[in-house]
Coordinates of C-alpha atoms in Angstrom, one line a residue:
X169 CA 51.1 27.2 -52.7
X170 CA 48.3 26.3 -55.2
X171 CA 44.5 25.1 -54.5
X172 CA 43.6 23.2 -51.1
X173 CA 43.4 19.6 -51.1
X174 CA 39.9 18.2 -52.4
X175 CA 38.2 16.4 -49.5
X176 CA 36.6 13.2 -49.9
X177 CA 38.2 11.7 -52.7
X178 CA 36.7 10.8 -56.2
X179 CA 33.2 10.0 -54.5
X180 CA 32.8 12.7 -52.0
X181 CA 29.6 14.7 -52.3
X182 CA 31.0 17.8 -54.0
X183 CA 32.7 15.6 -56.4
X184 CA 28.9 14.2 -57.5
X185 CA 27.3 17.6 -57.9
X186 CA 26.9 19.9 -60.6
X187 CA 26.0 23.3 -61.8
X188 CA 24.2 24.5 -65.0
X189 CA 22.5 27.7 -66.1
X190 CA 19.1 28.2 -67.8
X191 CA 20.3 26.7 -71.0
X192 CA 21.7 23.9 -69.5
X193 CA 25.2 24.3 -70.2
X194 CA 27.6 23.5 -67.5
X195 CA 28.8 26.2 -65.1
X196 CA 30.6 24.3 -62.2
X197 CA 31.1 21.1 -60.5
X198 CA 30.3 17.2 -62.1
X199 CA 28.5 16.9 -65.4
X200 CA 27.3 13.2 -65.2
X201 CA 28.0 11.0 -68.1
X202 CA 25.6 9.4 -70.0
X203 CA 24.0 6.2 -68.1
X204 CA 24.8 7.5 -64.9
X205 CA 21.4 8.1 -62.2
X206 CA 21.1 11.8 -61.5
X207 CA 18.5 13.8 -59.4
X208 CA 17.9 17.3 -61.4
X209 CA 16.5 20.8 -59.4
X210 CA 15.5 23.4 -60.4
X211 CA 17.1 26.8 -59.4
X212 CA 14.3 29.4 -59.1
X213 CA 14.8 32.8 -58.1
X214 CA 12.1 35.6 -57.4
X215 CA 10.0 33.4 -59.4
X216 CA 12.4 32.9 -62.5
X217 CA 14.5 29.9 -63.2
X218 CA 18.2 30.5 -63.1
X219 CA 19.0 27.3 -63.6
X220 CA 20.1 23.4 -62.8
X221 CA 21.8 21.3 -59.9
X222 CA 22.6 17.7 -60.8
X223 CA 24.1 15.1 -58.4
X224 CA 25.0 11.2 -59.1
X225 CA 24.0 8.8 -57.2
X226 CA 27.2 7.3 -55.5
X227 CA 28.6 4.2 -56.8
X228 CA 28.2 1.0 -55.2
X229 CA 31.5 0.1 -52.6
X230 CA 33.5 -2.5 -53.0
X231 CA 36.8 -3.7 -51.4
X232 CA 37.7 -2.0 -47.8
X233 CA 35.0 0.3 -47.9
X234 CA 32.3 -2.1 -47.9
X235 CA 33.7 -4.4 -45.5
X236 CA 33.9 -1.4 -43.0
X237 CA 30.6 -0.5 -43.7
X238 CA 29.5 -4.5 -43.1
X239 CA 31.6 -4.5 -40.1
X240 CA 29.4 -1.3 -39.0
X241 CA 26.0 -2.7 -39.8
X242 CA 26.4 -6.0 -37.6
X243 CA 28.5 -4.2 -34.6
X244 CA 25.3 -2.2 -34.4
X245 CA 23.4 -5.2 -35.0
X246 CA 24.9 -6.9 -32.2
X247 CA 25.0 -4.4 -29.9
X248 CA 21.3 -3.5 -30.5
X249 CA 20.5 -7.3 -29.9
X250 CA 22.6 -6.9 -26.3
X251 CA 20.7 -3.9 -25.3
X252 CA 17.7 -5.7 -26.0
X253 CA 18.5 -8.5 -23.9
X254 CA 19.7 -6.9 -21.0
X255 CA 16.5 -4.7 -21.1
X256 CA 14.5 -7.8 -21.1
X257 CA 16.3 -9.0 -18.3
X258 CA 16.0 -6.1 -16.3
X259 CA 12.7 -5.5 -16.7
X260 CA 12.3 -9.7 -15.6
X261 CA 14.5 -9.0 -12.5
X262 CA 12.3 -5.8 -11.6
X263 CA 8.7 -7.3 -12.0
X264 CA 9.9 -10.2 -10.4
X265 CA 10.6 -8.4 -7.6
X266 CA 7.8 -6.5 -7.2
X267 CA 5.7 -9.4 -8.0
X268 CA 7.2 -11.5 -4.8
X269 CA 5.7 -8.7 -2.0
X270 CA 2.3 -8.6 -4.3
X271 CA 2.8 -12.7 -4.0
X272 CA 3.5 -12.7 -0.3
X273 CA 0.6 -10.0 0.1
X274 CA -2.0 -12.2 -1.6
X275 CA -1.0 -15.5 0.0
X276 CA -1.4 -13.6 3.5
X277 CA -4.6 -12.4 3.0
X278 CA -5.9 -15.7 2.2
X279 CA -4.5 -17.2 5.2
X280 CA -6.3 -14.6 7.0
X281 CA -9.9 -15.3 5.2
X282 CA -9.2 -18.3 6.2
X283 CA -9.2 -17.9 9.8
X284 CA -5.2 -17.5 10.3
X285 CA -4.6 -15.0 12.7
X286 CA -0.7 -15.6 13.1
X287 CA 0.4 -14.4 9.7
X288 CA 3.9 -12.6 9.8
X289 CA 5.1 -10.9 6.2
X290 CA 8.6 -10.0 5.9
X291 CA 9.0 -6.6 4.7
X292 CA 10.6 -6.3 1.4
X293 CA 10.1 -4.8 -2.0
X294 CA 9.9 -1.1 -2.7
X295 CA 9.0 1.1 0.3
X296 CA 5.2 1.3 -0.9
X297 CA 5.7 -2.5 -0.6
X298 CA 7.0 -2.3 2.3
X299 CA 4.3 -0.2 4.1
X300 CA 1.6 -1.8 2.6
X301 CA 3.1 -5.1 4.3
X302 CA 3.6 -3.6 7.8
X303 CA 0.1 -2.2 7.6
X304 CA -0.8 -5.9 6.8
X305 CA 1.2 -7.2 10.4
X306 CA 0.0 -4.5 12.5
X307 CA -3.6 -6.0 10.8
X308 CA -3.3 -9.0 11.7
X309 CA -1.6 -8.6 15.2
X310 CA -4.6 -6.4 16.0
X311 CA -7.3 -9.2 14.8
X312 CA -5.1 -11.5 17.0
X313 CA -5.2 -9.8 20.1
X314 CA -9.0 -9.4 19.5
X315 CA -9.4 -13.1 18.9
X316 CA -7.3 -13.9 21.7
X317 CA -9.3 -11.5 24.0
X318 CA -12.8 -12.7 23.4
X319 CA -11.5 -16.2 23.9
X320 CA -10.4 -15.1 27.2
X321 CA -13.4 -13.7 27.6
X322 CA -15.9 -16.4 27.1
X323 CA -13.3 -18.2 29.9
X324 CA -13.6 -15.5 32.3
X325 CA -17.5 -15.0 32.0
X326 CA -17.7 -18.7 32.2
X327 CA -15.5 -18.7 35.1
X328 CA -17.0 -16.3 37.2
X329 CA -20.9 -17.0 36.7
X330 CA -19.8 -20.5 37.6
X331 CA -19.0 -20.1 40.9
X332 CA -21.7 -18.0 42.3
X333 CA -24.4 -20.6 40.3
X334 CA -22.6 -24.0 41.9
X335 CA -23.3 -22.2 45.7
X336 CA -26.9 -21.2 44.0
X337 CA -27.3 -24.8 43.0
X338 CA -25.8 -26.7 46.6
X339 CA -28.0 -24.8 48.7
X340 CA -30.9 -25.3 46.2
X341 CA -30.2 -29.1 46.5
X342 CA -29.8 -28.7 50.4
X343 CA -33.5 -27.3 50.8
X344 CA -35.2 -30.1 48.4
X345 CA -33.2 -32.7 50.0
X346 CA -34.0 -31.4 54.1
X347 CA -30.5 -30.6 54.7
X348 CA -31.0 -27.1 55.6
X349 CA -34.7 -26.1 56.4
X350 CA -35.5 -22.8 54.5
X351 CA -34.8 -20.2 57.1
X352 CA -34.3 -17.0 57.3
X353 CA -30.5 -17.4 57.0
X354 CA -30.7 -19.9 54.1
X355 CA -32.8 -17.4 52.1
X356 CA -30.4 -14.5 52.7
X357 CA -27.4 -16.9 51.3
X358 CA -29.5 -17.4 48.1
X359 CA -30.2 -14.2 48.0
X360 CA -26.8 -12.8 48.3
X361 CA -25.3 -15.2 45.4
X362 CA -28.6 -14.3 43.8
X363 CA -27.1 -10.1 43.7
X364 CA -23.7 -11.5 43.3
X365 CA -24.5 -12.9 39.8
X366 CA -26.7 -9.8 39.3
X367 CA -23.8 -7.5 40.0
X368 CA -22.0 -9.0 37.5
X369 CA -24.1 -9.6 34.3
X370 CA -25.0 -5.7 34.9
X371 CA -21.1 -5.0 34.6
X372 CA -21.3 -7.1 32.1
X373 CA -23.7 -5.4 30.1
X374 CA -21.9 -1.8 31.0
X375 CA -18.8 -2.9 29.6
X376 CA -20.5 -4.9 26.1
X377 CA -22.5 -1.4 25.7
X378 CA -19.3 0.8 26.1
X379 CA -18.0 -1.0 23.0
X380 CA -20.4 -0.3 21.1
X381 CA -20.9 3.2 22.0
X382 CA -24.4 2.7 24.1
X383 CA -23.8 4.2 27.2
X384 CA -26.6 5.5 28.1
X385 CA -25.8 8.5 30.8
X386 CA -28.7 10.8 31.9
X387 CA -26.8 14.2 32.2
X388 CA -27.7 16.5 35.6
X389 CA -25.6 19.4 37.3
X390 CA -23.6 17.7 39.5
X391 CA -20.9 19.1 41.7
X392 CA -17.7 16.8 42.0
X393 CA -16.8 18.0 45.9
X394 CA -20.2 16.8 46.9
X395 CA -19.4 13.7 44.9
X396 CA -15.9 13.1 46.2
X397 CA -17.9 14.2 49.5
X398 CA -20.7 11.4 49.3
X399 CA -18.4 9.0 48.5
X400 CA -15.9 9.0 50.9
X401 CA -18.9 9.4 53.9
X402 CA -20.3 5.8 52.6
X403 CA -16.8 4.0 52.8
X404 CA -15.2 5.8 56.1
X405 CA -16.8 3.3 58.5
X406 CA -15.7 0.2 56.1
X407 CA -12.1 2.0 56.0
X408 CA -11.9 2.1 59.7
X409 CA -12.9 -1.7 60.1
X410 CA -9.7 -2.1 58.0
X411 CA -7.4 0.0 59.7
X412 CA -7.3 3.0 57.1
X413 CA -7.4 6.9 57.0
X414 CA -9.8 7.6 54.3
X415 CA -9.6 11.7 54.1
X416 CA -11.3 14.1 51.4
X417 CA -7.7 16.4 50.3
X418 CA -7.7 19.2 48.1
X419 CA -10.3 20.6 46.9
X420 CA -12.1 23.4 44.9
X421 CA -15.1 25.8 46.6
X422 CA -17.0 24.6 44.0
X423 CA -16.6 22.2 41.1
X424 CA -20.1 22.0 38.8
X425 CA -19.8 19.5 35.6
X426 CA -22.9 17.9 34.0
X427 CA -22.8 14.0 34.7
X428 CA -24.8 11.1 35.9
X429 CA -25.3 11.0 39.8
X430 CA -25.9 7.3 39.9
X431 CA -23.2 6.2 37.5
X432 CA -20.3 8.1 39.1
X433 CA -21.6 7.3 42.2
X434 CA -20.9 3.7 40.9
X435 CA -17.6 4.7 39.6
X436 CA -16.2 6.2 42.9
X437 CA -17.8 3.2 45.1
X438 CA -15.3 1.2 42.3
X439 CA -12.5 3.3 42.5
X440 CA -12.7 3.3 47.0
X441 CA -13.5 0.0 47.4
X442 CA -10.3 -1.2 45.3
X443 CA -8.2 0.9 47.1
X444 CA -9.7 -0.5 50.5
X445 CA -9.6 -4.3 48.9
X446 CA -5.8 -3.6 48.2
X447 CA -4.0 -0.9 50.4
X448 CA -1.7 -2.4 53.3
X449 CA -3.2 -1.3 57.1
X450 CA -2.2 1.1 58.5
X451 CA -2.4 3.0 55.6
X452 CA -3.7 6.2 53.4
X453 CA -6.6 6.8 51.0
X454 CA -6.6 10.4 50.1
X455 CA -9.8 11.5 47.3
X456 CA -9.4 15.0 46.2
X457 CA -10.9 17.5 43.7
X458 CA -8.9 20.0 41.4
X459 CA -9.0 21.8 38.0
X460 CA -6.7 21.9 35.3
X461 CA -7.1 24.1 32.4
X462 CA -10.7 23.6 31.3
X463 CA -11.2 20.2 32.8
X464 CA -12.0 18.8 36.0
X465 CA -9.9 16.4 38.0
X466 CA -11.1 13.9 40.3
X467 CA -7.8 12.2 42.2
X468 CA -8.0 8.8 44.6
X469 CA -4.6 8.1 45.8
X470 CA -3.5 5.1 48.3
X471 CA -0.5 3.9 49.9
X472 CA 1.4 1.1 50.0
X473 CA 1.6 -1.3 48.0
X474 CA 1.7 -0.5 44.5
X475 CA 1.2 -3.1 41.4
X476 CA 4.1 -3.8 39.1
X477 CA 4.4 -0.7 36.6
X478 CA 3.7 -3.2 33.5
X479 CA 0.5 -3.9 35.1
X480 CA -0.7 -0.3 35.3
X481 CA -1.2 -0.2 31.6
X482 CA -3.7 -3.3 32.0
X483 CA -5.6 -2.2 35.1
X484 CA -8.3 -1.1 33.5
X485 CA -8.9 -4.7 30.9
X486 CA -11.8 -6.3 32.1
X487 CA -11.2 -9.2 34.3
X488 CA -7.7 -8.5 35.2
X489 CA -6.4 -8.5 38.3
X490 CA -3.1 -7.2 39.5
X491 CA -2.9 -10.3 42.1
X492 CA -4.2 -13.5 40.0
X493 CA -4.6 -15.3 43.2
X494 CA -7.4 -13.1 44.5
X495 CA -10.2 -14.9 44.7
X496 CA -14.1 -12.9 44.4
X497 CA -14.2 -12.7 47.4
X498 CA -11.1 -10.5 48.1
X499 CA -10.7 -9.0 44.6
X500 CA -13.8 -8.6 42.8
X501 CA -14.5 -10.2 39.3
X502 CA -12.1 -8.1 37.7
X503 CA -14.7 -5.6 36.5
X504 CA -14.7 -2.8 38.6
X505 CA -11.9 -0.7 36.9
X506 CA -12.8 -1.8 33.1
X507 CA -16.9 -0.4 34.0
X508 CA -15.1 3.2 35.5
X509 CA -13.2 3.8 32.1
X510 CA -16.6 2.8 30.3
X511 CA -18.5 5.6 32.1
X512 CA -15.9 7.9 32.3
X513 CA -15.6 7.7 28.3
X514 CA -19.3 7.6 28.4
X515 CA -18.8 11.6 30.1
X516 CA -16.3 12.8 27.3
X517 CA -14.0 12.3 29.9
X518 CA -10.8 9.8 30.6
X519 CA -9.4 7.7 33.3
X520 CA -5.6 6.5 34.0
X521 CA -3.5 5.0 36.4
X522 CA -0.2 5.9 37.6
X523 CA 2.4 4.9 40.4
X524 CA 1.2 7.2 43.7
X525 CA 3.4 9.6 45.8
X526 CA 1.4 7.8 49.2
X527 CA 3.5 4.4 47.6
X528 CA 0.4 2.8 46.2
X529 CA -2.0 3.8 43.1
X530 CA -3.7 6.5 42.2
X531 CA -5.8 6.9 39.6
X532 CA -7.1 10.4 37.6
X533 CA -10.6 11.1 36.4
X534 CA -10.6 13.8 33.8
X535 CA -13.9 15.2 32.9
X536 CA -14.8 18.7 31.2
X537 CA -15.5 21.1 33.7
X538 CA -17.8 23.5 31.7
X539 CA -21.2 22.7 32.5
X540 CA -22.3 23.4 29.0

């Protein structure tokens, strides 16, 4: 068959290398000729030269060979140069869209600073973007709904000091100008408007003290059947005037909590009286006393009618009234409910309102019923 076929032509790397012993004489391979560049090693062995490998340096191409290898150079020129682009352009594409959110973030809060409550982001961008932007709405709908409350506020307050001041100030100006001589009856009007406006800056300063966390309750033993008791002694002759059954239900043997007597006393004289202002004769008022789990229930219930279930949740905003067109007269200033949940919170306890079984309202005091 003879020898294999020699790979790699005349300028293959076994072609270009060469074997010599210790005296330099040639034992296989390429022995350059003279004017040729060759790199010379040693061949050392347990110490102890053996001998030489030489190899040539290749020859410069020329023809077809060095037009492929041009044709290699720029195709990887070129195609480095595209990858560099398009990695340029990515990374443009990506910064610029994670620059927009961090844009629309920035312009925001300045609208904020500057007094602009009704910012809206659109959520976009990555979802830490994203988060960061709702957490930025929910913000700014919050400080909204602030802003929009202490304006309504400043109206209300304004609104109902006004009227019991212009009766203060007409029957002032009737008694310097003689119309009405300053009897008996005259002084008890004044007086009476006098208590009305009292009656409201001190719910007015119950409520401003419950936000910031100032409620100032001087803890006693209490028992709540005696409260429930108490309260619904003082209103049964007012609920019979009306044409309503105002009954103590259920109730515990005993139900001790530490609380303020003249506080809660305030808080159920609230609670009774709206449900006398606003149950339908001849109807139901039922108070009653219970325990659950480790806290005590206090329970007043009426009949018919009952408010609108979206106005449950807002029973307990200050000023509100289920029935706008009540006047002070009929409905209070709107306080009532908002200065319970302010001393109930002021207890550790909580307060809410739910549609009643009577047809009407009835609202839950929770409060901790271990004396300690």
């Amino acid at each position: 068959r003879g020898p294999p076929p020699r790979r790699g032509g005349p300028e293959s790397f076994g072609d270009r290398v060469g074997l010599f012993d210790a005296d330099n004489a040639l034992v296989s391979g390429f022995e350059a000729k003279p004017g040729l560049a060759v790199l010379t090693r040693e061949i050392v062995i347990d110490g102890r030269r053996i001998g030489f490998a030489r190899s040539a340096a290749p020859r410069a191409l020329s023809g077809v060979d060095a037009g492929f290898l041009r044709a290699q150079f720029t195709a990887l020129i070129v195609a480095t140069a595209i990858l560099l682009a398009g990695a340029l352009v990515t990374s443009w594409i990506i910064a610029r869209r994670w620059a927009r959110p961090l844009k629309d973030i920035e312009q925001a809060t300045q609208r904020v600073a500057g007094g602009d409550l009704t910012v809206e982001i659109p959520e976009r961008g990555a979802r830490e973007f994203a988060s960061a932007i709702r957490n930025i709405n929910d913000m700014t709908r919050s400080l909204n709904r602030l802003d929009t409350a202490r304006r309504r506020w400043l109206a209300d307050i304004s609104h109902e000091l006004r009227t019991p001041v212009t009766v203060l100030r007409g029957e002032i100006e009737g008694l310097i100008d003689s119309i009405r001589k300053p009897e008996p009856e005259a002084i008890a009007s004044l007086h009476e408007e006098v208590m009305a406006v009292n009656g409201l800056l001190d719910d007015l300063h119950v409520i401003a003290l419950a936000d910031l966390g100032r409620v100032q309750c001087d803890l006693v033993p209490l028992d709540a059947v005696d409260l429930a008791l108490r309260t619904v002694d003082r209103f049964q002759g007012l609920a019979r005037q009306k044409g309503l059954q105002l009954t103590l239900g259920d109730r515990s043997a005993a139900a001790p909590f530490q609380g303020d007597p003249k506080r809660l006393d305030q808080v159920m004289g609230n609670l009774v009286s709206n449900s006398l202002n606003y149950t339908r004769a001849p109807g139901r008022i039922i108070v009653s006393v219970s325990h659950r789990e480790s806290r005590l229930v206090i329970r007043i219930e009426d009949s018919d009618p009952a408010p609108a279930p979206s106005e449950i949740g807002q029973l307990f905003e200050p000023f509100y009234r289920a029935d706008a067109s009540r006047s002070r007269a009929t409905g209070g200033s709107g306080l009532g409910l908002a200065v319970c949940r302010a001393i109930v919170e002021a207890h550790g306890g909580q307060i809410v309102a739910r549609l009643s079984e009577l047809g009407g309202l009835c609202v839950e005091i929770s409060l901790p019923a271990d004396p300690a």
